[in-house]
Amino acid sequence: MSILLQRLAPDADGLAAAAQVLRDGALVAFPTETVYGLGADARNDAAVAGIFAAKARPSFNPLIVHVADIAMARRYVTFNDVAERLAAAFWPGALTLVLPLRADAGIAPLVTAGLPTLAVRVPDHPVGQGLLAAFDGPIAAPSANPSGRISPTTAAHVATGLGGRIGALIEGGASGVGVESTIVSCATPPKLLRAGGVPQEALEACLGTALTRDETPERVIAPGQLESHYAPNAKLRLNAAMAAPDEVLLGFGPVDATFNLSPAGDVIEAAAKLFEMLHRMDAAGVPKIAVSPIPEVGLGRAINDRLRRAAADR
C-alpha cells in the first residue's frame, strides 16, 4: 500500500512535525551534510524494520545511528582513546565510529544486525541537528534510497526513489559533502571500514598512526561494505581515457564531457557532484558510462570506492 508522503519545511514547525512522525514509529527522510538519510527511532524495532522494508535492504547490513553530540553517543557505546581523539577532532562531521554497544543501550537489534558493536555519528547539518534536538533521541538512518542504488543528495532524489514508502521528507536543499561518512572501527588497531567525507590522511594525522583496511571482509560489519552498491541503471567502465562509441563519458578534469565531476580536477567538488551526476545520467537514459580516472588521494578514495561498487556485477 502506498503511503502519502508528507513534505516538510526545514523550520521549527517542520522539525516538530518530523519528530512526531518518528515518535509515531514512521520514517522521516532528512538532509545531512553527506547525503539524505532515512530515519527511524533507533530504539523501536518495528520502526527500524520499516527502514529495511522501504529500502529493500538486506537485514545483515547494519545501520548508522545519528546522535546530537558526544554525550548522547556515550549512552549507547563505550568510548576508548581512539574514539575520544577522533570524536574531538571530527564531530560534528562526516565521520562514523564503530564502538562496543553498551549492555543498557536499548537499541533495536536490527540496527546492529546482531553485532556487539554500534556505528554512531554526529551530523554537521543544521536540519539534521534540528531534528535530533526536536526528537531528543537516537535516529537510525542509512541513505534515503532503494538499497544498492545511487545515494540521494537532494529531496527530489528521495521523492523519486522512495516516494510512497515513507512518511515524511524534510526538504533541506542539496547535501554539501555529497558522499557518505567515513567509517572507522575503533578497535585495536583502528581500521578504515569505508572511505568517505573525512579523508584517510586527516584521520591518520590525528591518530599519529596508519589505519589498516580489510579489503575483503568475511562479514559486513558497517554500512557501505557490500560489493555492489550506489549503482545507476547504466553499466560503468572505470579509469577510461575516453568513451567508446556506445558510452557517455563522466569526466574529471579538463576533458570534453557533457557530464563532468570537476573540470578543474578538484576532488572535493567531484565528491559533492558524484551522486547528482549519476542521477542526471539515469534521468537521461544513458546506457553505458565511461568514467575518467580519479586520483586515489583525499576524497578521491571515497569517490573511487563508490564508483568501484557501482561498477560491480549486480
PDB file of C-alpha atoms in Angstrom:
ATOM      1  CA  MET A   1       0.000   0.000   0.000  1.00  0.00           C
ATOM      2  CA  SER A   2       1.368   3.406  -0.972  1.00  0.00           C
ATOM      3  CA  ILE A   3       1.963   5.948   1.818  1.00  0.00           C
ATOM      4  CA  LEU A   4       1.143   9.629   1.319  1.00  0.00           C
ATOM      5  CA  LEU A   5       4.463  11.484   1.576  1.00  0.00           C
ATOM      6  CA  GLN A   6       4.348  14.471   3.919  1.00  0.00           C
ATOM      7  CA  ARG A   7       6.776  17.121   2.646  1.00  0.00           C
ATOM      8  CA  LEU A   8       8.042  19.355   5.428  1.00  0.00           C
ATOM      9  CA  ALA A   9       9.896  22.670   5.512  1.00  0.00           C
ATOM     10  CA  PRO A  10      13.219  22.810   7.411  1.00  0.00           C
ATOM     11  CA  ASP A  11      11.794  25.184  10.032  1.00  0.00           C
ATOM     12  CA  ALA A  12      10.661  24.779  13.637  1.00  0.00           C
ATOM     13  CA  ASP A  13       7.166  23.607  12.683  1.00  0.00           C
ATOM     14  CA  GLY A  14       8.519  21.156  10.115  1.00  0.00           C
ATOM     15  CA  LEU A  15      11.081  19.734  12.553  1.00  0.00           C
ATOM     16  CA  ALA A  16       8.451  19.353  15.265  1.00  0.00           C
ATOM     17  CA  ALA A  17       6.174  17.536  12.831  1.00  0.00           C
ATOM     18  CA  ALA A  18       9.032  15.269  11.712  1.00  0.00           C
ATOM     19  CA  ALA A  19       9.925  14.448  15.329  1.00  0.00           C
ATOM     20  CA  GLN A  20       6.313  13.405  15.937  1.00  0.00           C
ATOM     21  CA  VAL A  21       6.402  11.162  12.870  1.00  0.00           C
ATOM     22  CA  LEU A  22       9.451   9.438  14.385  1.00  0.00           C
ATOM     23  CA  ARG A  23       7.718   9.073  17.771  1.00  0.00           C
ATOM     24  CA  ASP A  24       4.767   7.505  15.973  1.00  0.00           C
ATOM     25  CA  GLY A  25       7.089   4.818  14.598  1.00  0.00           C
ATOM     26  CA  ALA A  26       7.179   6.032  10.993  1.00  0.00           C
ATOM     27  CA  LEU A  27      10.078   7.044   8.743  1.00  0.00           C
ATOM     28  CA  VAL A  28      11.463  10.513   8.023  1.00  0.00           C
ATOM     29  CA  ALA A  29      13.965  11.389   5.292  1.00  0.00           C
ATOM     30  CA  PHE A  30      16.160  14.339   6.219  1.00  0.00           C
ATOM     31  CA  PRO A  31      19.260  16.132   4.922  1.00  0.00           C
ATOM     32  CA  THR A  32      22.717  15.771   6.380  1.00  0.00           C
ATOM     33  CA  GLU A  33      25.985  17.228   5.136  1.00  0.00           C
ATOM     34  CA  THR A  34      26.845  13.906   3.455  1.00  0.00           C
ATOM     35  CA  VAL A  35      23.622  12.621   1.823  1.00  0.00           C
ATOM     36  CA  TYR A  36      19.938  12.471   2.767  1.00  0.00           C
ATOM     37  CA  GLY A  37      19.231   9.915   5.488  1.00  0.00           C
ATOM     38  CA  LEU A  38      16.161   7.748   6.075  1.00  0.00           C
ATOM     39  CA  GLY A  39      15.491   7.991   9.776  1.00  0.00           C
ATOM     40  CA  ALA A  40      13.628   5.934  12.365  1.00  0.00           C
ATOM     41  CA  ASP A  41      13.677   5.786  16.155  1.00  0.00           C
ATOM     42  CA  ALA A  42      16.701   3.549  16.750  1.00  0.00           C
ATOM     43  CA  ARG A  43      15.016   2.085  19.869  1.00  0.00           C
ATOM     44  CA  ASN A  44      11.836   0.995  18.052  1.00  0.00           C
ATOM     45  CA  ASP A  45      12.112  -2.477  16.485  1.00  0.00           C
ATOM     46  CA  ALA A  46       9.107  -2.052  14.215  1.00  0.00           C
ATOM     47  CA  ALA A  47      10.230   1.377  13.015  1.00  0.00           C
ATOM     48  CA  VAL A  48      13.723   0.112  12.215  1.00  0.00           C
ATOM     49  CA  ALA A  49      12.213  -2.839  10.364  1.00  0.00           C
ATOM     50  CA  GLY A  50      10.375  -0.230   8.292  1.00  0.00           C
ATOM     51  CA  ILE A  51      13.715   1.137   7.072  1.00  0.00           C
ATOM     52  CA  PHE A  52      14.753  -2.286   5.784  1.00  0.00           C
ATOM     53  CA  ALA A  53      11.342  -2.780   4.141  1.00  0.00           C
ATOM     54  CA  ALA A  54      11.258   0.659   2.474  1.00  0.00           C
ATOM     55  CA  LYS A  55      14.787   0.307   1.084  1.00  0.00           C
ATOM     56  CA  ALA A  56      14.584  -3.456   0.392  1.00  0.00           C
ATOM     57  CA  ARG A  57      17.826  -3.562   2.394  1.00  0.00           C
ATOM     58  CA  PRO A  58      19.412  -6.871   3.472  1.00  0.00           C
ATOM     59  CA  SER A  59      18.892  -7.392   7.213  1.00  0.00           C
ATOM     60  CA  PHE A  60      22.561  -8.379   7.693  1.00  0.00           C
ATOM     61  CA  ASN A  61      23.641  -4.842   6.713  1.00  0.00           C
ATOM     62  CA  PRO A  62      23.857  -2.730   9.922  1.00  0.00           C
ATOM     63  CA  LEU A  63      22.739   0.894  10.245  1.00  0.00           C
ATOM     64  CA  ILE A  64      24.378   4.083  11.491  1.00  0.00           C
ATOM     65  CA  VAL A  65      22.778   5.795  14.476  1.00  0.00           C
ATOM     66  CA  HIS A  66      22.810   9.594  14.407  1.00  0.00           C
ATOM     67  CA  VAL A  67      23.117  11.388  17.741  1.00  0.00           C
ATOM     68  CA  ALA A  68      23.161  15.034  18.764  1.00  0.00           C
ATOM     69  CA  ASP A  69      26.573  15.093  20.458  1.00  0.00           C
ATOM     70  CA  ILE A  70      29.257  13.050  22.183  1.00  0.00           C
ATOM     71  CA  ALA A  71      27.271  12.986  25.419  1.00  0.00           C
ATOM     72  CA  MET A  72      24.355  11.273  23.665  1.00  0.00           C
ATOM     73  CA  ALA A  73      26.734   8.840  21.942  1.00  0.00           C
ATOM     74  CA  ARG A  74      28.064   7.758  25.347  1.00  0.00           C
ATOM     75  CA  ARG A  75      24.580   6.499  26.265  1.00  0.00           C
ATOM     76  CA  TYR A  76      24.851   3.811  23.603  1.00  0.00           C
ATOM     77  CA  VAL A  77      28.534   2.942  23.084  1.00  0.00           C
ATOM     78  CA  THR A  78      31.724   2.634  25.120  1.00  0.00           C
ATOM     79  CA  PHE A  79      34.475   5.048  24.089  1.00  0.00           C
ATOM     80  CA  ASN A  80      38.197   4.325  24.071  1.00  0.00           C
ATOM     81  CA  ASP A  81      41.184   6.601  23.478  1.00  0.00           C
ATOM     82  CA  VAL A  82      40.973   6.312  19.677  1.00  0.00           C
ATOM     83  CA  ALA A  83      37.288   7.254  19.713  1.00  0.00           C
ATOM     84  CA  GLU A  84      37.874  10.147  22.098  1.00  0.00           C
ATOM     85  CA  ARG A  85      40.546  11.638  19.830  1.00  0.00           C
ATOM     86  CA  LEU A  86      38.610  11.190  16.608  1.00  0.00           C
ATOM     87  CA  ALA A  87      35.338  12.486  18.030  1.00  0.00           C
ATOM     88  CA  ALA A  88      37.055  15.549  19.492  1.00  0.00           C
ATOM     89  CA  ALA A  89      38.658  16.321  16.138  1.00  0.00           C
ATOM     90  CA  PHE A  90      35.903  15.492  13.637  1.00  0.00           C
ATOM     91  CA  TRP A  91      32.493  15.659  15.356  1.00  0.00           C
ATOM     92  CA  PRO A  92      30.148  17.041  14.311  1.00  0.00           C
ATOM     93  CA  GLY A  93      31.116  15.868  10.843  1.00  0.00           C
ATOM     94  CA  ALA A  94      31.256  13.173   8.210  1.00  0.00           C
ATOM     95  CA  LEU A  95      32.850  10.512  10.420  1.00  0.00           C
ATOM     96  CA  THR A  96      31.160   7.391  11.831  1.00  0.00           C
ATOM     97  CA  LEU A  97      32.775   5.478  14.689  1.00  0.00           C
ATOM     98  CA  VAL A  98      32.142   1.775  15.336  1.00  0.00           C
ATOM     99  CA  LEU A  99      32.339   1.033  19.052  1.00  0.00           C
ATOM    100  CA  PRO A 100      31.195  -1.601  21.577  1.00  0.00           C
ATOM    101  CA  LEU A 101      27.462  -1.441  22.238  1.00  0.00           C
ATOM    102  CA  ARG A 102      26.556  -0.748  25.866  1.00  0.00           C
ATOM    103  CA  ALA A 103      24.537  -3.507  27.529  1.00  0.00           C
ATOM    104  CA  ASP A 104      21.896  -0.970  28.603  1.00  0.00           C
ATOM    105  CA  ALA A 105      21.786   0.886  25.253  1.00  0.00           C
ATOM    106  CA  GLY A 106      18.226  -0.095  24.365  1.00  0.00           C
ATOM    107  CA  ILE A 107      18.999  -0.023  20.647  1.00  0.00           C
ATOM    108  CA  ALA A 108      16.810  -2.217  18.419  1.00  0.00           C
ATOM    109  CA  PRO A 109      18.714  -5.417  17.480  1.00  0.00           C
ATOM    110  CA  LEU A 110      18.089  -4.874  13.753  1.00  0.00           C
ATOM    111  CA  VAL A 111      20.203  -1.701  13.904  1.00  0.00           C
ATOM    112  CA  THR A 112      23.373  -3.666  14.702  1.00  0.00           C
ATOM    113  CA  ALA A 113      22.451  -6.741  12.616  1.00  0.00           C
ATOM    114  CA  GLY A 114      23.203  -8.792  15.728  1.00  0.00           C
ATOM    115  CA  LEU A 115      26.739  -7.454  16.133  1.00  0.00           C
ATOM    116  CA  PRO A 116      28.169  -6.400  19.533  1.00  0.00           C
ATOM    117  CA  THR A 117      29.127  -3.004  18.071  1.00  0.00           C
ATOM    118  CA  LEU A 118      27.221   0.110  17.011  1.00  0.00           C
ATOM    119  CA  ALA A 119      28.082   2.679  14.340  1.00  0.00           C
ATOM    120  CA  VAL A 120      27.438   6.241  15.577  1.00  0.00           C
ATOM    121  CA  ARG A 121      27.979   9.741  14.256  1.00  0.00           C
ATOM    122  CA  VAL A 122      27.092  13.382  14.960  1.00  0.00           C
ATOM    123  CA  PRO A 123      25.924  15.094  11.745  1.00  0.00           C
ATOM    124  CA  ASP A 124      27.174  18.567  10.844  1.00  0.00           C
ATOM    125  CA  HIS A 125      23.995  19.949   9.297  1.00  0.00           C
ATOM    126  CA  PRO A 126      21.523  22.433  10.813  1.00  0.00           C
ATOM    127  CA  VAL A 127      18.473  20.422   9.742  1.00  0.00           C
ATOM    128  CA  GLY A 128      19.882  17.105  10.923  1.00  0.00           C
ATOM    129  CA  GLN A 129      20.883  18.710  14.219  1.00  0.00           C
ATOM    130  CA  GLY A 130      17.481  20.395  14.468  1.00  0.00           C
ATOM    131  CA  LEU A 131      15.682  17.093  14.004  1.00  0.00           C
ATOM    132  CA  LEU A 132      17.845  15.388  16.651  1.00  0.00           C
ATOM    133  CA  ALA A 133      17.093  18.224  19.080  1.00  0.00           C
ATOM    134  CA  ALA A 134      13.350  18.103  18.386  1.00  0.00           C
ATOM    135  CA  PHE A 135      13.239  14.300  18.676  1.00  0.00           C
ATOM    136  CA  ASP A 136      15.685  14.092  21.616  1.00  0.00           C
ATOM    137  CA  GLY A 137      16.734  10.536  20.859  1.00  0.00           C
ATOM    138  CA  PRO A 138      18.884   8.332  18.610  1.00  0.00           C
ATOM    139  CA  ILE A 139      17.926   8.186  14.934  1.00  0.00           C
ATOM    140  CA  ALA A 140      18.960   5.166  12.868  1.00  0.00           C
ATOM    141  CA  ALA A 141      19.464   6.439   9.341  1.00  0.00           C
ATOM    142  CA  PRO A 142      21.017   4.858   6.256  1.00  0.00           C
ATOM    143  CA  SER A 143      20.923   6.776   2.973  1.00  0.00           C
ATOM    144  CA  ALA A 144      17.374   7.512   1.788  1.00  0.00           C
ATOM    145  CA  ASN A 145      17.382   5.474  -1.431  1.00  0.00           C
ATOM    146  CA  PRO A 146      16.452   1.956  -2.548  1.00  0.00           C
ATOM    147  CA  SER A 147      19.185  -0.435  -1.426  1.00  0.00           C
ATOM    148  CA  GLY A 148      22.102  -0.685  -3.817  1.00  0.00           C
ATOM    149  CA  ARG A 149      21.077   2.323  -5.909  1.00  0.00           C
ATOM    150  CA  ILE A 150      22.506   5.843  -6.210  1.00  0.00           C
ATOM    151  CA  SER A 151      22.548   7.736  -2.902  1.00  0.00           C
ATOM    152  CA  PRO A 152      20.347  10.874  -2.668  1.00  0.00           C
ATOM    153  CA  THR A 153      21.818  14.342  -2.287  1.00  0.00           C
ATOM    154  CA  THR A 154      18.557  16.290  -2.838  1.00  0.00           C
ATOM    155  CA  ALA A 155      14.954  15.978  -1.656  1.00  0.00           C
ATOM    156  CA  ALA A 156      13.930  15.287  -5.262  1.00  0.00           C
ATOM    157  CA  HIS A 157      16.195  12.215  -5.346  1.00  0.00           C
ATOM    158  CA  VAL A 158      14.474  10.899  -2.201  1.00  0.00           C
ATOM    159  CA  ALA A 159      10.972  11.513  -3.518  1.00  0.00           C
ATOM    160  CA  THR A 160      11.797   9.749  -6.791  1.00  0.00           C
ATOM    161  CA  GLY A 161      13.361   6.720  -5.118  1.00  0.00           C
ATOM    162  CA  LEU A 162      11.202   6.252  -2.018  1.00  0.00           C
ATOM    163  CA  GLY A 163       8.004   8.244  -2.608  1.00  0.00           C
ATOM    164  CA  GLY A 164       5.044   6.179  -1.444  1.00  0.00           C
ATOM    165  CA  ARG A 165       7.158   4.149   1.005  1.00  0.00           C
ATOM    166  CA  ILE A 166       7.974   6.702   3.747  1.00  0.00           C
ATOM    167  CA  GLY A 167       6.005   9.021   5.983  1.00  0.00           C
ATOM    168  CA  ALA A 168       7.775  12.363   5.703  1.00  0.00           C
ATOM    169  CA  LEU A 169      10.554  14.220   3.901  1.00  0.00           C
ATOM    170  CA  ILE A 170      12.247  17.358   5.197  1.00  0.00           C
ATOM    171  CA  GLU A 171      13.272  19.461   2.209  1.00  0.00           C
ATOM    172  CA  GLY A 172      16.599  20.985   3.176  1.00  0.00           C
ATOM    173  CA  GLY A 173      18.492  21.716  -0.032  1.00  0.00           C
ATOM    174  CA  ALA A 174      21.450  19.833  -1.510  1.00  0.00           C
ATOM    175  CA  SER A 175      23.952  17.937   0.661  1.00  0.00           C
ATOM    176  CA  GLY A 176      27.313  19.691   0.639  1.00  0.00           C
ATOM    177  CA  VAL A 177      29.795  16.814   1.005  1.00  0.00           C
ATOM    178  CA  GLY A 178      27.970  14.537  -1.420  1.00  0.00           C
ATOM    179  CA  VAL A 179      29.369  11.151  -0.312  1.00  0.00           C
ATOM    180  CA  GLU A 180      28.597   9.199   2.836  1.00  0.00           C
ATOM    181  CA  SER A 181      30.586   9.413   6.039  1.00  0.00           C
ATOM    182  CA  THR A 182      33.936   7.757   6.571  1.00  0.00           C
ATOM    183  CA  ILE A 183      33.584   4.758   8.889  1.00  0.00           C
ATOM    184  CA  VAL A 184      36.332   3.761  11.327  1.00  0.00           C
ATOM    185  CA  SER A 185      36.383   0.782  13.662  1.00  0.00           C
ATOM    186  CA  CYS A 186      37.896   1.997  16.917  1.00  0.00           C
ATOM    187  CA  ALA A 187      39.156  -1.463  17.854  1.00  0.00           C
ATOM    188  CA  THR A 188      42.898  -2.009  18.326  1.00  0.00           C
ATOM    189  CA  PRO A 189      44.358  -1.328  15.848  1.00  0.00           C
ATOM    190  CA  PRO A 190      41.860   1.169  14.355  1.00  0.00           C
ATOM    191  CA  LYS A 191      40.600   0.146  10.931  1.00  0.00           C
ATOM    192  CA  LEU A 192      39.135   2.059   7.987  1.00  0.00           C
ATOM    193  CA  LEU A 193      35.873   0.313   7.112  1.00  0.00           C
ATOM    194  CA  ARG A 194      34.618   2.784   4.491  1.00  0.00           C
ATOM    195  CA  ALA A 195      36.234   5.766   2.792  1.00  0.00           C
ATOM    196  CA  GLY A 196      34.051   8.850   2.946  1.00  0.00           C
ATOM    197  CA  GLY A 197      33.685  12.522   3.715  1.00  0.00           C
ATOM    198  CA  VAL A 198      36.697  12.757   6.068  1.00  0.00           C
ATOM    199  CA  PRO A 199      39.916  11.868   4.201  1.00  0.00           C
ATOM    200  CA  GLN A 200      42.024   8.982   5.481  1.00  0.00           C
ATOM    201  CA  GLU A 201      45.070  11.276   5.612  1.00  0.00           C
ATOM    202  CA  ALA A 202      43.329  13.565   8.123  1.00  0.00           C
ATOM    203  CA  LEU A 203      42.369  10.647  10.364  1.00  0.00           C
ATOM    204  CA  GLU A 204      45.906   9.259  10.333  1.00  0.00           C
ATOM    205  CA  ALA A 205      47.357  12.673  11.125  1.00  0.00           C
ATOM    206  CA  CYS A 206      45.023  12.938  14.116  1.00  0.00           C
ATOM    207  CA  LEU A 207      45.893   9.491  15.446  1.00  0.00           C
ATOM    208  CA  GLY A 208      49.582   9.566  14.532  1.00  0.00           C
ATOM    209  CA  THR A 209      49.312   6.093  13.025  1.00  0.00           C
ATOM    210  CA  ALA A 210      48.246   4.411   9.799  1.00  0.00           C
ATOM    211  CA  LEU A 211      44.775   2.919   9.534  1.00  0.00           C
ATOM    212  CA  THR A 212      44.588  -0.685   8.430  1.00  0.00           C
ATOM    213  CA  ARG A 213      41.900  -1.775   5.989  1.00  0.00           C
ATOM    214  CA  ASP A 214      40.188  -5.106   5.379  1.00  0.00           C
ATOM    215  CA  GLU A 215      39.577  -5.107   1.636  1.00  0.00           C
ATOM    216  CA  THR A 216      37.644  -8.407   1.704  1.00  0.00           C
ATOM    217  CA  PRO A 217      35.663  -8.586   4.967  1.00  0.00           C
ATOM    218  CA  GLU A 218      34.218 -12.015   5.765  1.00  0.00           C
ATOM    219  CA  ARG A 219      31.168 -10.349   7.296  1.00  0.00           C
ATOM    220  CA  VAL A 220      29.575  -6.942   6.751  1.00  0.00           C
ATOM    221  CA  ILE A 221      30.242  -5.002   9.970  1.00  0.00           C
ATOM    222  CA  ALA A 222      29.426  -1.499   8.714  1.00  0.00           C
ATOM    223  CA  PRO A 223      27.302   0.117   6.013  1.00  0.00           C
ATOM    224  CA  GLY A 224      28.772   0.506   2.523  1.00  0.00           C
ATOM    225  CA  GLN A 225      30.740  -2.761   2.525  1.00  0.00           C
ATOM    226  CA  LEU A 226      28.553  -4.662   0.055  1.00  0.00           C
ATOM    227  CA  GLU A 227      30.395  -5.354  -3.188  1.00  0.00           C
ATOM    228  CA  SER A 228      27.595  -3.929  -5.355  1.00  0.00           C
ATOM    229  CA  HIS A 229      26.241  -0.597  -4.137  1.00  0.00           C
ATOM    230  CA  TYR A 230      25.484   3.008  -5.220  1.00  0.00           C
ATOM    231  CA  ALA A 231      24.578   1.727  -8.712  1.00  0.00           C
ATOM    232  CA  PRO A 232      22.920   3.670 -11.559  1.00  0.00           C
ATOM    233  CA  ASN A 233      20.924   1.901 -14.266  1.00  0.00           C
ATOM    234  CA  ALA A 234      23.872   2.127 -16.664  1.00  0.00           C
ATOM    235  CA  LYS A 235      26.925  -0.132 -16.647  1.00  0.00           C
ATOM    236  CA  LEU A 236      30.128   1.663 -15.635  1.00  0.00           C
ATOM    237  CA  ARG A 237      33.657   1.339 -17.028  1.00  0.00           C
ATOM    238  CA  LEU A 238      36.255   2.967 -14.806  1.00  0.00           C
ATOM    239  CA  ASN A 239      39.597   4.710 -15.463  1.00  0.00           C
ATOM    240  CA  ALA A 240      38.625   5.418 -19.067  1.00  0.00           C
ATOM    241  CA  ALA A 241      40.779   7.756 -21.172  1.00  0.00           C
ATOM    242  CA  MET A 242      37.806   8.316 -23.472  1.00  0.00           C
ATOM    243  CA  ALA A 243      34.332   6.969 -24.105  1.00  0.00           C
ATOM    244  CA  ALA A 244      33.640   4.192 -26.586  1.00  0.00           C
ATOM    245  CA  PRO A 245      31.022   4.906 -29.295  1.00  0.00           C
ATOM    246  CA  ASP A 246      28.229   3.343 -27.206  1.00  0.00           C
ATOM    247  CA  GLU A 247      29.261   5.085 -23.953  1.00  0.00           C
ATOM    248  CA  VAL A 248      28.845   8.528 -22.387  1.00  0.00           C
ATOM    249  CA  LEU A 249      31.839   9.991 -20.558  1.00  0.00           C
ATOM    250  CA  LEU A 250      31.604  11.033 -16.919  1.00  0.00           C
ATOM    251  CA  GLY A 251      34.587  13.329 -16.916  1.00  0.00           C
ATOM    252  CA  PHE A 252      37.062  14.586 -14.356  1.00  0.00           C
ATOM    253  CA  GLY A 253      39.487  17.361 -15.168  1.00  0.00           C
ATOM    254  CA  PRO A 254      39.866  19.247 -18.481  1.00  0.00           C
ATOM    255  CA  VAL A 255      38.185  16.686 -20.745  1.00  0.00           C
ATOM    256  CA  ASP A 256      35.407  17.133 -23.288  1.00  0.00           C
ATOM    257  CA  ALA A 257      32.395  15.732 -21.444  1.00  0.00           C
ATOM    258  CA  THR A 258      28.763  16.817 -21.118  1.00  0.00           C
ATOM    259  CA  PHE A 259      28.813  15.361 -17.600  1.00  0.00           C
ATOM    260  CA  ASN A 260      31.929  16.438 -15.666  1.00  0.00           C
ATOM    261  CA  LEU A 261      32.513  15.930 -11.944  1.00  0.00           C
ATOM    262  CA  SER A 262      35.047  18.765 -11.836  1.00  0.00           C
ATOM    263  CA  PRO A 263      36.556  20.431 -14.918  1.00  0.00           C
ATOM    264  CA  ALA A 264      39.196  21.862 -12.574  1.00  0.00           C
ATOM    265  CA  GLY A 265      40.173  18.411 -11.285  1.00  0.00           C
ATOM    266  CA  ASP A 266      39.080  19.187  -7.711  1.00  0.00           C
ATOM    267  CA  VAL A 267      38.199  16.016  -5.764  1.00  0.00           C
ATOM    268  CA  ILE A 268      36.148  17.985  -3.208  1.00  0.00           C
ATOM    269  CA  GLU A 269      33.938  19.370  -5.979  1.00  0.00           C
ATOM    270  CA  ALA A 270      33.801  15.924  -7.597  1.00  0.00           C
ATOM    271  CA  ALA A 271      32.633  14.258  -4.368  1.00  0.00           C
ATOM    272  CA  ALA A 272      29.870  16.835  -3.935  1.00  0.00           C
ATOM    273  CA  LYS A 273      28.645  16.247  -7.513  1.00  0.00           C
ATOM    274  CA  LEU A 274      29.129  12.461  -7.857  1.00  0.00           C
ATOM    275  CA  PHE A 275      25.664  11.164  -6.998  1.00  0.00           C
ATOM    276  CA  GLU A 276      23.910  14.141  -8.602  1.00  0.00           C
ATOM    277  CA  MET A 277      25.723  13.427 -11.882  1.00  0.00           C
ATOM    278  CA  LEU A 278      24.800   9.738 -11.736  1.00  0.00           C
ATOM    279  CA  HIS A 279      21.171  10.669 -11.090  1.00  0.00           C
ATOM    280  CA  ARG A 280      21.240  13.017 -14.108  1.00  0.00           C
ATOM    281  CA  MET A 281      22.721  10.318 -16.318  1.00  0.00           C
ATOM    282  CA  ASP A 282      19.997   7.913 -15.167  1.00  0.00           C
ATOM    283  CA  ALA A 283      17.348  10.507 -15.992  1.00  0.00           C
ATOM    284  CA  ALA A 284      18.897  10.999 -19.432  1.00  0.00           C
ATOM    285  CA  GLY A 285      18.686   7.257 -20.109  1.00  0.00           C
ATOM    286  CA  VAL A 286      22.448   6.794 -20.543  1.00  0.00           C
ATOM    287  CA  PRO A 287      23.015   3.031 -21.160  1.00  0.00           C
ATOM    288  CA  LYS A 288      26.774   2.846 -20.551  1.00  0.00           C
ATOM    289  CA  ILE A 289      29.109   5.193 -18.680  1.00  0.00           C
ATOM    290  CA  ALA A 290      32.867   5.582 -19.081  1.00  0.00           C
ATOM    291  CA  VAL A 291      34.451   7.314 -16.067  1.00  0.00           C
ATOM    292  CA  SER A 292      37.636   9.366 -16.234  1.00  0.00           C
ATOM    293  CA  PRO A 293      40.431   8.374 -13.810  1.00  0.00           C
ATOM    294  CA  ILE A 294      40.095   9.892 -10.331  1.00  0.00           C
ATOM    295  CA  PRO A 295      43.252  10.278  -8.202  1.00  0.00           C
ATOM    296  CA  GLU A 296      43.344   7.926  -5.217  1.00  0.00           C
ATOM    297  CA  VAL A 297      44.059  10.669  -2.664  1.00  0.00           C
ATOM    298  CA  GLY A 298      41.899  12.570  -0.155  1.00  0.00           C
ATOM    299  CA  LEU A 299      38.225  12.433  -1.097  1.00  0.00           C
ATOM    300  CA  GLY A 300      39.288  10.696  -4.302  1.00  0.00           C
ATOM    301  CA  ARG A 301      39.430   7.489  -2.243  1.00  0.00           C
ATOM    302  CA  ALA A 302      35.751   7.853  -1.325  1.00  0.00           C
ATOM    303  CA  ILE A 303      34.791   8.641  -4.932  1.00  0.00           C
ATOM    304  CA  ASN A 304      36.675   5.615  -6.273  1.00  0.00           C
ATOM    305  CA  ASP A 305      35.183   3.381  -3.573  1.00  0.00           C
ATOM    306  CA  ARG A 306      31.652   4.387  -4.649  1.00  0.00           C
ATOM    307  CA  LEU A 307      32.489   4.008  -8.343  1.00  0.00           C
ATOM    308  CA  ARG A 308      34.005   0.535  -7.892  1.00  0.00           C
ATOM    309  CA  ARG A 309      30.906  -0.651  -6.055  1.00  0.00           C
ATOM    310  CA  ALA A 310      28.623   0.994  -8.627  1.00  0.00           C
ATOM    311  CA  ALA A 311      30.507  -0.836 -11.406  1.00  0.00           C
ATOM    312  CA  ALA A 312      30.433  -4.253  -9.681  1.00  0.00           C
ATOM    313  CA  ASP A 313      28.368  -7.131 -11.019  1.00  0.00           C
ATOM    314  CA  ARG A 314      24.778  -6.973  -9.750  1.00  0.00           C
TER     315      ARG A 314
END
